[in-house]
Coordinates of C-alpha atoms in Angstrom, one line a residue:
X1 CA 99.5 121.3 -101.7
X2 CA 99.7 123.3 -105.0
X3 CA 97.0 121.2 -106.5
X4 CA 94.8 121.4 -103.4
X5 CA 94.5 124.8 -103.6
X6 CA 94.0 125.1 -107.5
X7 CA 91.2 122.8 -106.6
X8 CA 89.6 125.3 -104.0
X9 CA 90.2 128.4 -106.2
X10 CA 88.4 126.7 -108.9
X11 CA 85.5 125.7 -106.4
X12 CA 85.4 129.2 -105.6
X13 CA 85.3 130.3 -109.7
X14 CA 82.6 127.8 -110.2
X15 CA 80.2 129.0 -107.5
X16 CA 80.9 133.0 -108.2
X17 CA 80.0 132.3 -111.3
X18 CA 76.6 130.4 -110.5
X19 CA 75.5 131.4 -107.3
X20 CA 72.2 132.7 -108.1
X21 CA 71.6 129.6 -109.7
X22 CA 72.0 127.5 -106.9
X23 CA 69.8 129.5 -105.0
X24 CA 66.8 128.8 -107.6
X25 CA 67.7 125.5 -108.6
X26 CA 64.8 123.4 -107.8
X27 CA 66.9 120.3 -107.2
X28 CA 68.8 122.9 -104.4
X29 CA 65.8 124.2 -103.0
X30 CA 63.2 121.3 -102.7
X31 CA 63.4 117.9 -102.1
X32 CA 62.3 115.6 -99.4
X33 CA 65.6 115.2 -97.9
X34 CA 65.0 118.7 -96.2
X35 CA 62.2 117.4 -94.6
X36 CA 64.1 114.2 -93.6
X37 CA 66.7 116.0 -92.6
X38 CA 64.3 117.9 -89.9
X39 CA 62.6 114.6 -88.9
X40 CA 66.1 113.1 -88.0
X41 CA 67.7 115.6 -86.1
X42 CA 65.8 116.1 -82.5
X43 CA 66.2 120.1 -82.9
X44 CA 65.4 122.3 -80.1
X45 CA 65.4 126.1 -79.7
X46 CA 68.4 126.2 -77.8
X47 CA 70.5 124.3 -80.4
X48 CA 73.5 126.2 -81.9
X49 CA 73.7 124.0 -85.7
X50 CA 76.5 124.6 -88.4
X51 CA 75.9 124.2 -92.1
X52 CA 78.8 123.7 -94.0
X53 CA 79.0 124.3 -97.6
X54 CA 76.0 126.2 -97.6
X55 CA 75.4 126.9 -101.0
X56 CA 71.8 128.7 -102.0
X57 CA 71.5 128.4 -97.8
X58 CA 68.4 125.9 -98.5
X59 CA 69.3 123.9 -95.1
X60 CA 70.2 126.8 -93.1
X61 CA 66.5 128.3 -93.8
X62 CA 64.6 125.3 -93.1
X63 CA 66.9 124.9 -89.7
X64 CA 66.3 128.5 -88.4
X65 CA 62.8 128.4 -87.4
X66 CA 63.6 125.5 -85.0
X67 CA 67.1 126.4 -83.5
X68 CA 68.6 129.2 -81.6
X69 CA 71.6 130.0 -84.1
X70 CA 72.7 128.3 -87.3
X71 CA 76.2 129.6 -88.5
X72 CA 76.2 129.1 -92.7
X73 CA 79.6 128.2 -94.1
X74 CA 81.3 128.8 -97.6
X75 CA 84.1 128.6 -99.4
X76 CA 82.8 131.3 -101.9
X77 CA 82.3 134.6 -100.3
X78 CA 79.7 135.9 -103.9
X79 CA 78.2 132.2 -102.7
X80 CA 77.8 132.9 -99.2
X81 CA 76.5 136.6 -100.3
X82 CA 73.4 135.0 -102.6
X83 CA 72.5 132.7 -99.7
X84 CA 72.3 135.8 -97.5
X85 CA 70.3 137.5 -99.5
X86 CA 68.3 134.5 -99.8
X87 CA 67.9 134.4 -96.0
X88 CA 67.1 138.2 -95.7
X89 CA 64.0 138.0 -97.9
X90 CA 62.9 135.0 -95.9
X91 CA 63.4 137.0 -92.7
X92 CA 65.8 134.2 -91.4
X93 CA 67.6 136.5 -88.7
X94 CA 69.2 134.0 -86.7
X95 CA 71.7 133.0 -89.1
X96 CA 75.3 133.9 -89.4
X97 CA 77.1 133.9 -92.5
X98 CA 81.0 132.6 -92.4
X99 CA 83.2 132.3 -95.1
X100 CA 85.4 128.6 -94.0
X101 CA 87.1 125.9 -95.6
X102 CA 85.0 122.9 -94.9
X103 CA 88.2 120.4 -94.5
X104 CA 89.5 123.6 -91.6
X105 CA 86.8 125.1 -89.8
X106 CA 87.6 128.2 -88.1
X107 CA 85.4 126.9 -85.1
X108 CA 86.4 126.2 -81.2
X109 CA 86.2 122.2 -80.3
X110 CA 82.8 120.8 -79.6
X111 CA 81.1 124.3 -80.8
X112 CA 77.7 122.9 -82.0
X113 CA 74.8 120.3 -81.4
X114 CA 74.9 119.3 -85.1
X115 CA 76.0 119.6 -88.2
X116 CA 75.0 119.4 -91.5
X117 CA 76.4 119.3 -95.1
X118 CA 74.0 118.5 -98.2
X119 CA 75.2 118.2 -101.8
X120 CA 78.6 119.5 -101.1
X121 CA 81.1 117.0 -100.3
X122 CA 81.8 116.0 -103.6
X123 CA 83.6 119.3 -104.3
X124 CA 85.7 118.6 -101.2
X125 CA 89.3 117.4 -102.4
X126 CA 89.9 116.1 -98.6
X127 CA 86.1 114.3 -97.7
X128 CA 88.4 112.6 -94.6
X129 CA 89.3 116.1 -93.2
X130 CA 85.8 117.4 -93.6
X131 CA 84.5 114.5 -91.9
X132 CA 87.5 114.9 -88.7
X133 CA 86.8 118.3 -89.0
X134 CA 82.8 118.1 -88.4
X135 CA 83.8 115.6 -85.4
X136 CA 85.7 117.9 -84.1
X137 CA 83.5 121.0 -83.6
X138 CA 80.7 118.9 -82.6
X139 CA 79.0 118.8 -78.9
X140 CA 79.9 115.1 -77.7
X141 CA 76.2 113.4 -78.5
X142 CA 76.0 115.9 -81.5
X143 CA 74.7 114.8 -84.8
X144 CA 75.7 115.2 -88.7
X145 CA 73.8 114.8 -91.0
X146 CA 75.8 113.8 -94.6
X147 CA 73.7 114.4 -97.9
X148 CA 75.4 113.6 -101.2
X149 CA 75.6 112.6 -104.3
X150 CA 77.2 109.1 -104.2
X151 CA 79.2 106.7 -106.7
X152 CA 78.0 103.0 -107.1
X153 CA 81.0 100.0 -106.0
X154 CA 81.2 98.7 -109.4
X155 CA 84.4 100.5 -111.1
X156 CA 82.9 100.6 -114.2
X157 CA 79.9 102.6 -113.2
X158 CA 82.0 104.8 -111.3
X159 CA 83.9 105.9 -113.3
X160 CA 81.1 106.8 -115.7
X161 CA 79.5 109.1 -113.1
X162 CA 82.7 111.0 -112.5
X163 CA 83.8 111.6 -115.7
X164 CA 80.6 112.8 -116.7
X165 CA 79.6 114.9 -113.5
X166 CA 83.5 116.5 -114.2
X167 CA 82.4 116.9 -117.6
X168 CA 79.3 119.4 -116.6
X169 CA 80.9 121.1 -113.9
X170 CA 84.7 121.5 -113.5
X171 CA 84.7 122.2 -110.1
X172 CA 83.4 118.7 -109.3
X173 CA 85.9 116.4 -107.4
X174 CA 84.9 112.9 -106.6
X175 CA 81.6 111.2 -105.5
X176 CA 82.6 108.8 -103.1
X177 CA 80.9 105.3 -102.6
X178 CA 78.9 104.5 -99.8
X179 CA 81.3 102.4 -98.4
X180 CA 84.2 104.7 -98.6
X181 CA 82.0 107.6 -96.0
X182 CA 81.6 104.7 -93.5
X183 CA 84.7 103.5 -93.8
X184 CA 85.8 107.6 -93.7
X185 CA 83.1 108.5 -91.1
X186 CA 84.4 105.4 -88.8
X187 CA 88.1 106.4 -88.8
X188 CA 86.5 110.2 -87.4
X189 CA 85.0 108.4 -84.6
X190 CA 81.2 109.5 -85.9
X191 CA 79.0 106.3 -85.9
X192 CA 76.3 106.0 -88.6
X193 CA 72.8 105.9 -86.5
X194 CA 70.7 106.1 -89.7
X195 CA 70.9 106.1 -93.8
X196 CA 69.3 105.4 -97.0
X197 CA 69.8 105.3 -100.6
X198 CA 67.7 107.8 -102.6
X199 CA 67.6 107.9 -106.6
X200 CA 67.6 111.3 -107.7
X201 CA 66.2 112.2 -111.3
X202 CA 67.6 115.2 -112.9
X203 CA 65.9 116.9 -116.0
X204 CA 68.9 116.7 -118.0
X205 CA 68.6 120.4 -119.8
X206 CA 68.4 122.6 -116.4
X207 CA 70.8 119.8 -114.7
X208 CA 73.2 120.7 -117.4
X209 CA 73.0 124.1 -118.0
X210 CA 73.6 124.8 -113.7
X211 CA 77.2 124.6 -114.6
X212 CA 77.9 124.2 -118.6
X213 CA 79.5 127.8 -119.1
X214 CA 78.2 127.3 -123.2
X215 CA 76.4 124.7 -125.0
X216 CA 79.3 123.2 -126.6
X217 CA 80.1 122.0 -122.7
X218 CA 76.6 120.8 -122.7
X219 CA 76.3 118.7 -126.3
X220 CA 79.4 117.7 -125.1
X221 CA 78.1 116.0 -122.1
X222 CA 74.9 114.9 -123.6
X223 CA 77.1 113.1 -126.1
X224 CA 79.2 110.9 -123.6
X225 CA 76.3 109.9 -121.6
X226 CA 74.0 109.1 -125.0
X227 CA 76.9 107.4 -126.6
X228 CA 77.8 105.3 -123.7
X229 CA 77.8 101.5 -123.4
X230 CA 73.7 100.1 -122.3
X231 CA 74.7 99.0 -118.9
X232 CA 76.1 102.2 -118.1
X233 CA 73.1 104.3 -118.9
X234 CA 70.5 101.4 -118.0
X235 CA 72.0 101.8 -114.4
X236 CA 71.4 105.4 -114.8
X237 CA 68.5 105.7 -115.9
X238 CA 68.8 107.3 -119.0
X239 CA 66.2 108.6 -120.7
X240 CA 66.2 109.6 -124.4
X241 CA 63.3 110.7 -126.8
X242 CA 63.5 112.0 -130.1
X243 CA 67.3 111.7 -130.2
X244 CA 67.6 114.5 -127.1
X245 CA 68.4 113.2 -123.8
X246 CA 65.8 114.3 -121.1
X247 CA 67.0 113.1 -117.8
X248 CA 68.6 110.7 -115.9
X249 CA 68.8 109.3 -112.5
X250 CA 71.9 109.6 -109.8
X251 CA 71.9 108.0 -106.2
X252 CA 72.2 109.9 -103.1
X253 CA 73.1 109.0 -100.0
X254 CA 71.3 110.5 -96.6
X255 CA 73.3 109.8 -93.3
X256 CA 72.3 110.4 -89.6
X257 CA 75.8 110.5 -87.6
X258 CA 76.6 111.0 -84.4
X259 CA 79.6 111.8 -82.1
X260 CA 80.2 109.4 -78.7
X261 CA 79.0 111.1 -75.9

């Protein structure tokens, strides 16, 4: 228990610390899974939609022009303020700003017609209890929608990924497999309607610097990924050019999942 909630009070460091970042970061902000994300869920004005681990409040602004009330979650109240701030200058008024714990949301059984969580879960030390818990406060027939960074099956690779995503940002947990969230999703009783496997490229030098607090933290990084063995990188995608690494490519998984009616 001790250790679980070191890990959470770090999470909460981290994001204090770099909130307005994730509220610029183009990776954060853009991207085609917030349009995906809009295509799969069959929103209607009526719809009351959680997003949990809100972050720069990306989702929850592209959601609010279609639903009736979407309720933004954080474990980092500075986090949670950025977003709202964020959301204010975009004249999103139907949203509601919560500070929650993800793996215990402080939400009423079968609360919402969907969920959503993008680019979060790997900070989650519990990804089990977030998924029971998303179950949980859904509508029966509601739908989840699961974006995140994911871990390939071979050990080897996986390893890599989360030593070096630890490596640039502390706060970072584990990125599960795709395997391990259906097995996990299955046991919550959410079925997986839809999903795909995206690859991701990250400019290394603003992917970095979102979380390196100096850059010793970030040569330090750039080292273990440049040094490492060809296979490693060749799955990544590494790309190096006049001895400075300049991206690199990580796979994310987009899930469509629903709750029995």
């Amino acid at each position: 228990m001790e250790n679980e909630q070191s890990i959470k009070q770090h999470v909460q460091q981290q994001f204090a610390k770099h909130a307005d970042k994730y509220v610029t970061s183009e990776s954060h902000a853009k991207g085609d899974d917030l349009a995906l994300l809009l295509s799969w869920l069959p929103l209607e004005n009526t719809w009351n939609v959680l997003d949990i681990a809100t972050g720069g409040g990306h989702v929850a602004k592209q959601l609010s022009a279609h639903v009736r009330q979407v309720i933004a979650t954080d474990l980092t109240r500075p986090m949670l303020a950025a977003a709202a701030d964020h959301l204010k200058q975009a004249q999103c008024n139907n949203v509601t700003f919560v500070v929650a714990d993800a793996e215990q949301l402080p939400f009423l059984d079968s609360s919402f017609d969907a969920v959503t969580c993008r680019i979060a879960a790997h900070h989650f030390p519990h990804p089990h209890l977030f998924l029971i818990e998303a179950a949980r406060v859904l509508k029966p027939g509601g739908k989840l929608v699961l974006i995140d960074n994911v871990a390939p099956a071979d050990e080897a690779l996986r390893r890599f990924m989360n030593t070096f995503e630890a490596m640039r940002d502390t706060s970072h947990v584990r990125c599960l497999s795709v395997l391990e969230w259906q097995s996990l999703a299955e046991k919550a009783g959410l079925h997986v309607e839809q999903s795909e496997l995206n690859r991701k490229q990250h400019k290394f030098a603003a992917w970095v610097m979102r979380t390196a607090e100096n850059e010793e933290q970030a040569k330090n990084v750039e080292h273990f990924i440049s040094e490492a063995d060809q296979t490693l990188r060749d799955y990544f995608s590494v790309h190096i050019e006049n001895s400075k690494l300049q991206s690199l490519q990580i796979d994310e998984w987009r899930a469509l999942l629903s709750k029995p009616s």
